[in-house]
Short mmCIF file of C-alpha atoms and ligand atoms in Angstrom, two decimals:
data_model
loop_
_atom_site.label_atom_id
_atom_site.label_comp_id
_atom_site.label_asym_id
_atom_site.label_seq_id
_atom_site.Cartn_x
_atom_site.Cartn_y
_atom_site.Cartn_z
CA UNK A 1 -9.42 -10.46 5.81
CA UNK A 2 -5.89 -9.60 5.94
CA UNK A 3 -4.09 -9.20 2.19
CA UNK A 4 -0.22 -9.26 1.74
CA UNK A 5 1.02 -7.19 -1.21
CA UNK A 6 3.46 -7.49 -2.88
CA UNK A 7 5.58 -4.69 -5.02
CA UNK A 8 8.69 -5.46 -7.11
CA UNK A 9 8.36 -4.02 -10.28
CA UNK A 10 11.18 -1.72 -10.62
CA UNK A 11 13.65 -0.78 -7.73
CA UNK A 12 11.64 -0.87 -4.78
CA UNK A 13 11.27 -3.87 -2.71
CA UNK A 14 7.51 -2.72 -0.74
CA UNK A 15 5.58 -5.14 0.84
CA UNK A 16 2.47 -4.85 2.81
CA UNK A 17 -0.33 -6.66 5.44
CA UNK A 18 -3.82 -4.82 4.28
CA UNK A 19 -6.61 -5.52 6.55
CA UNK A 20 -9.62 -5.02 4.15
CA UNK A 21 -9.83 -2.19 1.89
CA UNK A 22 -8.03 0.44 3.48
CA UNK A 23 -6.32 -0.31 6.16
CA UNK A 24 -2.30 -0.98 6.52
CA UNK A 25 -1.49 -3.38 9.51
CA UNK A 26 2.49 -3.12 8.50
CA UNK A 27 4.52 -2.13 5.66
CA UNK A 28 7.92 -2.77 4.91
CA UNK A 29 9.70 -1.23 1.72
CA UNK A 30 13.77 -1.40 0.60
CA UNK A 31 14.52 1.47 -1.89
CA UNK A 32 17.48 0.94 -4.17
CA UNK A 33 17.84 4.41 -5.18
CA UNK A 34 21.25 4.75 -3.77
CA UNK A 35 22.54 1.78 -5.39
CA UNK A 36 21.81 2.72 -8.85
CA UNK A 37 22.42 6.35 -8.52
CA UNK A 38 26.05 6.49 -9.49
CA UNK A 39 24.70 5.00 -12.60
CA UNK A 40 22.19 7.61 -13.07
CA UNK A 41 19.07 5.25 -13.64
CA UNK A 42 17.34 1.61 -12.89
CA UNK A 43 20.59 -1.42 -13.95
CA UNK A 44 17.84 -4.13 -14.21
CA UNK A 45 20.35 -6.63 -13.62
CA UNK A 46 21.48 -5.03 -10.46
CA UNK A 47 17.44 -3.98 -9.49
CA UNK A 48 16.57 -8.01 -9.35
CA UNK A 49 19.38 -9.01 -7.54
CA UNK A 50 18.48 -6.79 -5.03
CA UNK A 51 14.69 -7.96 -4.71
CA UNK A 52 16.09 -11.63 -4.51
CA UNK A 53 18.78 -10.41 -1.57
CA UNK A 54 15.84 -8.26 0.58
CA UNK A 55 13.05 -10.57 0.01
CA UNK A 56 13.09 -12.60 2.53
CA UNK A 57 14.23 -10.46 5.31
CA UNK A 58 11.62 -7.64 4.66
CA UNK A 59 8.46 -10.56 4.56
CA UNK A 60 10.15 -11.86 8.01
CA UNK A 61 9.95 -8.03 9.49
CA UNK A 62 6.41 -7.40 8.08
CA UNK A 63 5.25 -10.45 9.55
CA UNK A 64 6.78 -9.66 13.24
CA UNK A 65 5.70 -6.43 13.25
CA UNK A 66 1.97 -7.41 12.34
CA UNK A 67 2.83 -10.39 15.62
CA UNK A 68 1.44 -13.11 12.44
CA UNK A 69 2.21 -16.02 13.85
CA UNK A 70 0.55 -18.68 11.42
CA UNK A 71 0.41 -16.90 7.96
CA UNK A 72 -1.49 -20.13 6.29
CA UNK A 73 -4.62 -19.27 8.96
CA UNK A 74 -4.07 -15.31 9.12
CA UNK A 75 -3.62 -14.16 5.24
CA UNK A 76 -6.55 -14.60 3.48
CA UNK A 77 -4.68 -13.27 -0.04
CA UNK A 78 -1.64 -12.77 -1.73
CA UNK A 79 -1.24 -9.48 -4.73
CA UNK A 80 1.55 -9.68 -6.83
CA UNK A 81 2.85 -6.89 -8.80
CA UNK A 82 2.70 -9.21 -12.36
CA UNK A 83 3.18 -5.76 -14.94
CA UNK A 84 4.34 -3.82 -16.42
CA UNK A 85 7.44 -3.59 -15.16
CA UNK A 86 10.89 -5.18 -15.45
CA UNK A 87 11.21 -8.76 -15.78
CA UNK A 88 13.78 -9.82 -13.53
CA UNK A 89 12.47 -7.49 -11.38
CA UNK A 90 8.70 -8.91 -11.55
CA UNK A 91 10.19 -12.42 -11.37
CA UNK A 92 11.35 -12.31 -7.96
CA UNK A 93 8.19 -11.24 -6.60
CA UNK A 94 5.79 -13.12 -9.04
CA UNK A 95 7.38 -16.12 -7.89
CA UNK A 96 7.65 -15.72 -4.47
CA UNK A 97 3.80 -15.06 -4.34
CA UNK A 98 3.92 -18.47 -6.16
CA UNK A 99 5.65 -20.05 -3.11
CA UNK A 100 4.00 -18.52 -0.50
CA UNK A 101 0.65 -19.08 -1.99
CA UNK A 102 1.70 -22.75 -2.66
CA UNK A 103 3.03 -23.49 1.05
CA UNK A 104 0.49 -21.54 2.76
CA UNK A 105 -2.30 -22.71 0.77
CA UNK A 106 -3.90 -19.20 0.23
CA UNK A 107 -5.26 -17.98 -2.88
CA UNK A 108 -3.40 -14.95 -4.94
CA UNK A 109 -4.03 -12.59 -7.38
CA UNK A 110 -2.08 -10.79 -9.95
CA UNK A 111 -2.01 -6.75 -9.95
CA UNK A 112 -1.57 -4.70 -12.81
CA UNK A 113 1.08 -2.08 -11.13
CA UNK A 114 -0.83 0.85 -12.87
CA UNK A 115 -4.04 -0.53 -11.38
CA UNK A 116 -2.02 -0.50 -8.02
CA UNK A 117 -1.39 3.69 -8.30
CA UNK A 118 -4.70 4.00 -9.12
CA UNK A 119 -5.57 2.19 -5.66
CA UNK A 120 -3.24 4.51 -3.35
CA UNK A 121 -5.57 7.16 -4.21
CA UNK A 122 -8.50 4.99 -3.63
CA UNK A 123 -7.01 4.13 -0.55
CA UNK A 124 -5.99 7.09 0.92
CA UNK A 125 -9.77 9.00 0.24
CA UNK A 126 -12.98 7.38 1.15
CA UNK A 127 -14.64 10.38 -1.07
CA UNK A 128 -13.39 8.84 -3.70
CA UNK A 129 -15.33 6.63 -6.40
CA UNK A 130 -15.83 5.91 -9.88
CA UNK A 131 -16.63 8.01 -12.32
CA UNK A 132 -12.75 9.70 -12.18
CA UNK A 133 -9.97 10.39 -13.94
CA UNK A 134 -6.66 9.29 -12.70
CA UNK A 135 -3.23 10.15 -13.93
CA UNK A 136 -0.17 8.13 -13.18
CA UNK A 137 3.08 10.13 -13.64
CA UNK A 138 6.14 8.60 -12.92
CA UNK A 139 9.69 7.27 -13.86
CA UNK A 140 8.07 4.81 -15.96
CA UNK A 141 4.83 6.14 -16.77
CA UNK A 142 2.79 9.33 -17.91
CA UNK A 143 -0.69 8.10 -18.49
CA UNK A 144 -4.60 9.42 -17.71
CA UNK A 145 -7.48 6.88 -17.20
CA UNK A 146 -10.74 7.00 -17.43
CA UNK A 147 -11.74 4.48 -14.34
CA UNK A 148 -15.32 4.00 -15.58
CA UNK A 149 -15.41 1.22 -12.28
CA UNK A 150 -13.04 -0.62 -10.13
CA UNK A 151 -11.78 -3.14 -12.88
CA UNK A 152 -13.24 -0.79 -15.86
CA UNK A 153 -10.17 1.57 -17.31
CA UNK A 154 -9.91 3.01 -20.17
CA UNK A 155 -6.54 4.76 -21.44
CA UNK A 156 -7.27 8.27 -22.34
CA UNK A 157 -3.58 8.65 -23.02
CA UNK A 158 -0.14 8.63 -22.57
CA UNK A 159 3.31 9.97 -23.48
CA UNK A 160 4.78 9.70 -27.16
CA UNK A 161 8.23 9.15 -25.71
CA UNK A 162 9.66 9.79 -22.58
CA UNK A 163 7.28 10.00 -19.04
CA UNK A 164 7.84 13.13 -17.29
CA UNK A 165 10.16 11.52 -14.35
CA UNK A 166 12.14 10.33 -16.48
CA UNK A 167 12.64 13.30 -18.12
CA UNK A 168 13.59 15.10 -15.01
CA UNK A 169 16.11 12.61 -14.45
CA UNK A 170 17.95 13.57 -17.62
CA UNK A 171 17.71 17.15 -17.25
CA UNK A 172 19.03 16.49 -13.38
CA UNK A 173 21.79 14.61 -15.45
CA UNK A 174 22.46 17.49 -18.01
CA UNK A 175 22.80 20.04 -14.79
CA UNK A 176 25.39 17.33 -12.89
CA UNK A 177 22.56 16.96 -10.35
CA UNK A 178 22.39 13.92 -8.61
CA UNK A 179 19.87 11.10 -9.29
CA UNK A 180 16.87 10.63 -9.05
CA UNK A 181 16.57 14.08 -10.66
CA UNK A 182 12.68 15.54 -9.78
CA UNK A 183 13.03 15.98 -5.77
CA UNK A 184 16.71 17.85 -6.73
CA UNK A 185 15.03 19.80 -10.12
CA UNK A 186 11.85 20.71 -7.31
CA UNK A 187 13.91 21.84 -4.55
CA UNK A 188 16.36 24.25 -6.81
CA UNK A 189 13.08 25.23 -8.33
CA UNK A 190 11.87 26.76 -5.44
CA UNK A 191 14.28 28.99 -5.18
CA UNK A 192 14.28 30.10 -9.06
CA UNK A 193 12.63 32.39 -11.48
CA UNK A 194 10.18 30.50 -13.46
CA UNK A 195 10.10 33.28 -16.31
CA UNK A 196 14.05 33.33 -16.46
CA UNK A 197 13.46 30.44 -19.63
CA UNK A 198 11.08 30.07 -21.79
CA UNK A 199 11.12 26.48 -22.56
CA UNK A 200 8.00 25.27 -24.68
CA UNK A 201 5.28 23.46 -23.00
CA UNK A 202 4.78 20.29 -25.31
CA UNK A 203 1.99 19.77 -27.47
CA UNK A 204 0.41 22.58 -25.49
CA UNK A 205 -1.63 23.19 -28.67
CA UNK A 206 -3.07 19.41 -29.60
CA UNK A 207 -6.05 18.91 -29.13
CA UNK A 208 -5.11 15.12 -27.91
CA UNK A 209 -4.81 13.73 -24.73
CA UNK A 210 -0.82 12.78 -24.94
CA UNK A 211 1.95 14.59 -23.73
CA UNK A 212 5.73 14.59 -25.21
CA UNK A 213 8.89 15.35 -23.16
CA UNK A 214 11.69 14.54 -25.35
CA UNK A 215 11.89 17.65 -26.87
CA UNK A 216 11.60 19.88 -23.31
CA UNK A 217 14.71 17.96 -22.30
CA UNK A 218 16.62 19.12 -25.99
CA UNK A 219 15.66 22.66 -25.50
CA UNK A 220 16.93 22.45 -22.18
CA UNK A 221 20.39 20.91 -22.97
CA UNK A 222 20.72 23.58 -25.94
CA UNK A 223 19.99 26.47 -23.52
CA UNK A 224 22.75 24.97 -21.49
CA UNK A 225 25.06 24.45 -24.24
CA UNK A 226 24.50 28.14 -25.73
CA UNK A 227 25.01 29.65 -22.02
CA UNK A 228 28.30 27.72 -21.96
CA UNK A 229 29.46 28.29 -25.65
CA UNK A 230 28.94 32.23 -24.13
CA UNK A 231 31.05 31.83 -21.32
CA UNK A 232 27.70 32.33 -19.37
CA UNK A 233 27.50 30.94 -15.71
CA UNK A 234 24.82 28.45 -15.41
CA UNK A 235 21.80 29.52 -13.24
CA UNK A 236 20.91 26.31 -12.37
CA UNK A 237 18.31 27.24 -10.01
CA UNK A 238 16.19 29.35 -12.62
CA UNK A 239 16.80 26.24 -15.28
CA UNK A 240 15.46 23.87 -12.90
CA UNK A 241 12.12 26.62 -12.05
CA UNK A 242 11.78 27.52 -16.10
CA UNK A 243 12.02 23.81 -16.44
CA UNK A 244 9.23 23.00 -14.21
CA UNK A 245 7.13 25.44 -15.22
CA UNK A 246 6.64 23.69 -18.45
CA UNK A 247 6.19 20.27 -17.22
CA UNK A 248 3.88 21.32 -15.26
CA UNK A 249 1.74 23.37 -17.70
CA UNK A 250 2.05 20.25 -19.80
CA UNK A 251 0.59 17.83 -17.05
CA UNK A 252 -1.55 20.45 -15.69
CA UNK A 253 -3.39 21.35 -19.89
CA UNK A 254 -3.53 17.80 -20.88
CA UNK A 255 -5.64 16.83 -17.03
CA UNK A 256 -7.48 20.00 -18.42
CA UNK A 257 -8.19 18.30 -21.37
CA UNK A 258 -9.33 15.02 -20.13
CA UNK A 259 -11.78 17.07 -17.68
CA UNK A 260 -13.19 18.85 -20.49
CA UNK A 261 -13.35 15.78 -22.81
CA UNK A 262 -15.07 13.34 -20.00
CA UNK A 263 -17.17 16.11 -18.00
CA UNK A 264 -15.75 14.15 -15.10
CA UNK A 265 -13.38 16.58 -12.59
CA UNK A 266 -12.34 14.19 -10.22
CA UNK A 267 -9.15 13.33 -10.69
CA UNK A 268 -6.73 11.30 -9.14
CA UNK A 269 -2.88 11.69 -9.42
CA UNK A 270 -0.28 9.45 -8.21
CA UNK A 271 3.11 8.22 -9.11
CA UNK A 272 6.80 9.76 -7.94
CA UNK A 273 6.16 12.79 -10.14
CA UNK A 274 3.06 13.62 -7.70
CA UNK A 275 5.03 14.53 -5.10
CA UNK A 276 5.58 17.54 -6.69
CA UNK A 277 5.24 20.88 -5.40
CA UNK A 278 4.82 23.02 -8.14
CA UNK A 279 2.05 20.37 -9.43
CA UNK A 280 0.34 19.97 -6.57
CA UNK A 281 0.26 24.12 -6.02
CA UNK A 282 -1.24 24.52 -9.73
CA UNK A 283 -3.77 21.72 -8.98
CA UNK A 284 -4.72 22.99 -5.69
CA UNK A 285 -5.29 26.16 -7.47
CA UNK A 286 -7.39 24.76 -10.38
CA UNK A 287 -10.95 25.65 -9.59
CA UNK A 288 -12.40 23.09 -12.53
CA UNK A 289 -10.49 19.95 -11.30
CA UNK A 290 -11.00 18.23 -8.02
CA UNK A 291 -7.44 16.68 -7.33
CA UNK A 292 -7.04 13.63 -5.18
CA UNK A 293 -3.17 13.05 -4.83
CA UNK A 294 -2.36 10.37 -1.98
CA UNK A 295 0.11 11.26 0.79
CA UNK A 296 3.57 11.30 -0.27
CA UNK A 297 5.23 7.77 0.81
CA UNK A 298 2.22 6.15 -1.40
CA UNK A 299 3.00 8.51 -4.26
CA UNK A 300 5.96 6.23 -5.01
CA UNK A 301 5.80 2.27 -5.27
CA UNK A 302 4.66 0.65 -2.44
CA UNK A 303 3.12 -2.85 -1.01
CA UNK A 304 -0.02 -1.21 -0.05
CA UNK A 305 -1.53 -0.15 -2.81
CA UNK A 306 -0.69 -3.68 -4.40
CA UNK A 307 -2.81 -5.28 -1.62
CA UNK A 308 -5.91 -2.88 -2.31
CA UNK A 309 -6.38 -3.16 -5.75
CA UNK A 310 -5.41 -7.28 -4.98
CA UNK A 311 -8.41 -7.18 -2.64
CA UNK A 312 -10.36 -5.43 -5.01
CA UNK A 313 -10.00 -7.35 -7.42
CA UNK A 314 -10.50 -10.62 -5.37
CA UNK A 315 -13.47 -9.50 -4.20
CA UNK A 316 -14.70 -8.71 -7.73
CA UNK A 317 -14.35 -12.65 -8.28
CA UNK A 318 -11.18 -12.70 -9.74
CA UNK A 319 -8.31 -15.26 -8.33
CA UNK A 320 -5.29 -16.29 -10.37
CA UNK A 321 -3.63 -19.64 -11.03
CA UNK A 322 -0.19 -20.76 -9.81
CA UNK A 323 0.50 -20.27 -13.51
CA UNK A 324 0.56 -16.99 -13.76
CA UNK A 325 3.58 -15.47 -15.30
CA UNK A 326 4.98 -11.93 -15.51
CA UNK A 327 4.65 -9.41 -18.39
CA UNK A 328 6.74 -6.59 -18.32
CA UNK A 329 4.45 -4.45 -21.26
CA UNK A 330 1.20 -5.18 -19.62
CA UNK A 331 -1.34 -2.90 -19.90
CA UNK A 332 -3.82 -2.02 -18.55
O1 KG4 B 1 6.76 6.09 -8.97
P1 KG4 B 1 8.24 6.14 -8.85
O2 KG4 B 1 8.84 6.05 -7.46
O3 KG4 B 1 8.95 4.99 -9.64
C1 KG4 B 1 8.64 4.64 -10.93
O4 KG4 B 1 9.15 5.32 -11.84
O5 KG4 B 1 7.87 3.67 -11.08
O6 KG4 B 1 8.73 7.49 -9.56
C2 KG4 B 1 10.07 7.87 -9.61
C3 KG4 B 1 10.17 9.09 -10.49
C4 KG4 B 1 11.60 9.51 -10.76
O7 KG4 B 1 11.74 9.77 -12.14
C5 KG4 B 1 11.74 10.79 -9.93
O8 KG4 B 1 12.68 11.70 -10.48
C6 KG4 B 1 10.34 11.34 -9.96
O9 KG4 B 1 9.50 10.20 -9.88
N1 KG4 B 1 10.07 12.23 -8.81
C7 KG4 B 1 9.76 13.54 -8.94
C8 KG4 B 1 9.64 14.07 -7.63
N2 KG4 B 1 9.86 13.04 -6.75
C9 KG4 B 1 10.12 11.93 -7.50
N3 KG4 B 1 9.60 14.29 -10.04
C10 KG4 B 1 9.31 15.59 -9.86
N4 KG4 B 1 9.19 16.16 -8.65
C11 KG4 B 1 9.34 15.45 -7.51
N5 KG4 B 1 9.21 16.03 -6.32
ZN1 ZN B 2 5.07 2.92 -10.13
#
């Protein structure tokens, strides 16, 4: 059974050939980071014009390199990426499933694109089944599930304001580092003093499951506006470290939380903000959690995981209708 997935929810065009649960046959993906970069985020206008332009060509590459040759008689599903997301950006995909679905006379299903992050950890470790927790931290997103079963989430909870990506992309703003901000803010913070700062770690002392990131990104722009006001020069690589160091603790106490609060310690992690180091050193270190983070090119949006939790879900009965429509606040 060989599942095409398809990803278009924000700026990356991904699409993937799944044969069953786990394994890839080909995927394709067509980042736009450089394109919207000198505009320091996602210009939804610009993000589904580009889905539209690479569609096509990427589903033509996919198929060549997988040597399908009859698509109606060799896919056995379509996923779709159907929310949350942007909508001009879901519409290009949602409706292209639509007409490939239509012409090759093949079933689809929508994905929830959360569902889908939960699935590249799924993918990417046999070992790992439900009971867990799973945390999706991204540009978009800074959640923790409960995954009770494939199908069976509950939101344990999320961010009051901004996720933590995108609050490293306006701190890598406030420094004049380029965008997107966390791989620039982790590098510099390698080489930094964590304990130069002391930025607060939010809502370090709630007893809630919901993180806050808002006011991390003030403190840092007033430490940056007091060194200036000084005269000071600007330390940028300690700033990015002392920054880290309390996103981290943040992510790090509220998975913490959610451990202690479910009794479950399995927890999976996924999203662009799990390709970071400092996070993945402090949950390596954890002795009470047992982290699952998938490798890094399926830490960021991809066709793949699309197609698993498609076939998941397909093979849980569920099949959509050629009605299906996009919503961009989905949840799941
Ligand atoms: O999952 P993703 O590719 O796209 C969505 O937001 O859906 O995540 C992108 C986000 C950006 O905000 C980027 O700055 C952040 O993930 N990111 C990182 C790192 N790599 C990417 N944040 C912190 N550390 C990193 N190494
Ligand atoms: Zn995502």
């Amino acid at each position: 059974m060989l599942t095409l997935g398809i990803e278009t929810s924000c700026d990356d065009t991904g699409l993937a050939l799944l044969e069953g649960s786990r394994n890839v046959l080909a995927e394709v993906l067509s980042s736009q980071t450089e394109i919207h970069a000198p505009y320091g985020g996602v210009v939804p206008e610009v993000a589904s014009r580009m889905h539209e332009e690479k569609f096509l060509p990427l589903l033509i590459k996919l198929l060549e390199s997988a040597q399908i040759k009859d698509p109606s008689k060799e896919i056995g599903l379509i996923a779709v990426t159907v929310g949350p997301g942007l909508m001009g950006s879901l519409l290009v995909g949602v409706m292209s499933a639509k007409g490939l679905a239509q012409a090759w006379g093949v079933p689809m299903v929508g994905v929830n694109h959360l569902e889908g992050h939960i699935f590249a950890n799924v993918m990417a470790h046999e070992n790992l089944c439900p009971p867990f927790l799973s945390m999706v931290v991204s540009g978009g997103h800074t959640e923790i599930y409960l995954v009770r079963d494939y199908g069976d989430y509950e939101l344990l909870g999320k961010t009051r304001d901004d996720a933590a990506g995108e609050c490293y992309d306006k701190v890598a703003k406030i420094l004049g580092l380029s965008y997107p901000g966390g791989p620039v803010i982790d590098k510099l913070a390698q080489k930094g003093d964590p304990l130069a700062f002391k930025f607060p770690v939010p809502l370090s002392s709630s007893n809630e499951v919901e993180f806050s990131f808002s006011g991390l990104k003030t403190a840092v722009l007033w430490t940056i506006k007091k060194l200036k006001a000084e005269g000071k020069f600007l330390p940028i690589e300690d700033l990015c470290a002392s920054f880290q160091k309390a996103v981290v603790a943040s992510l790090l106490g509220k998975v913490r939380l959610a451990v202690k609060k479910t009794g479950i310690k399995k927890v999976a992690i996924s999203g662009g903000v799990s390709a970071n180091s400092g996070l993945r050193a402090a949950l390596k270190e954890d002795g009470e959690i047992e982290a699952f983070i998938p490798p890094i090119r399926m830490c960021t949006d991809n066709g793949a995981m699309i197609a698993a939790a498609g076939f998941s879900k397909y093979m849980r009965g569920e099949v959509d209708k050629l009605d299906i429509n996009p919503n961009p606040s989905l949840r799941l």
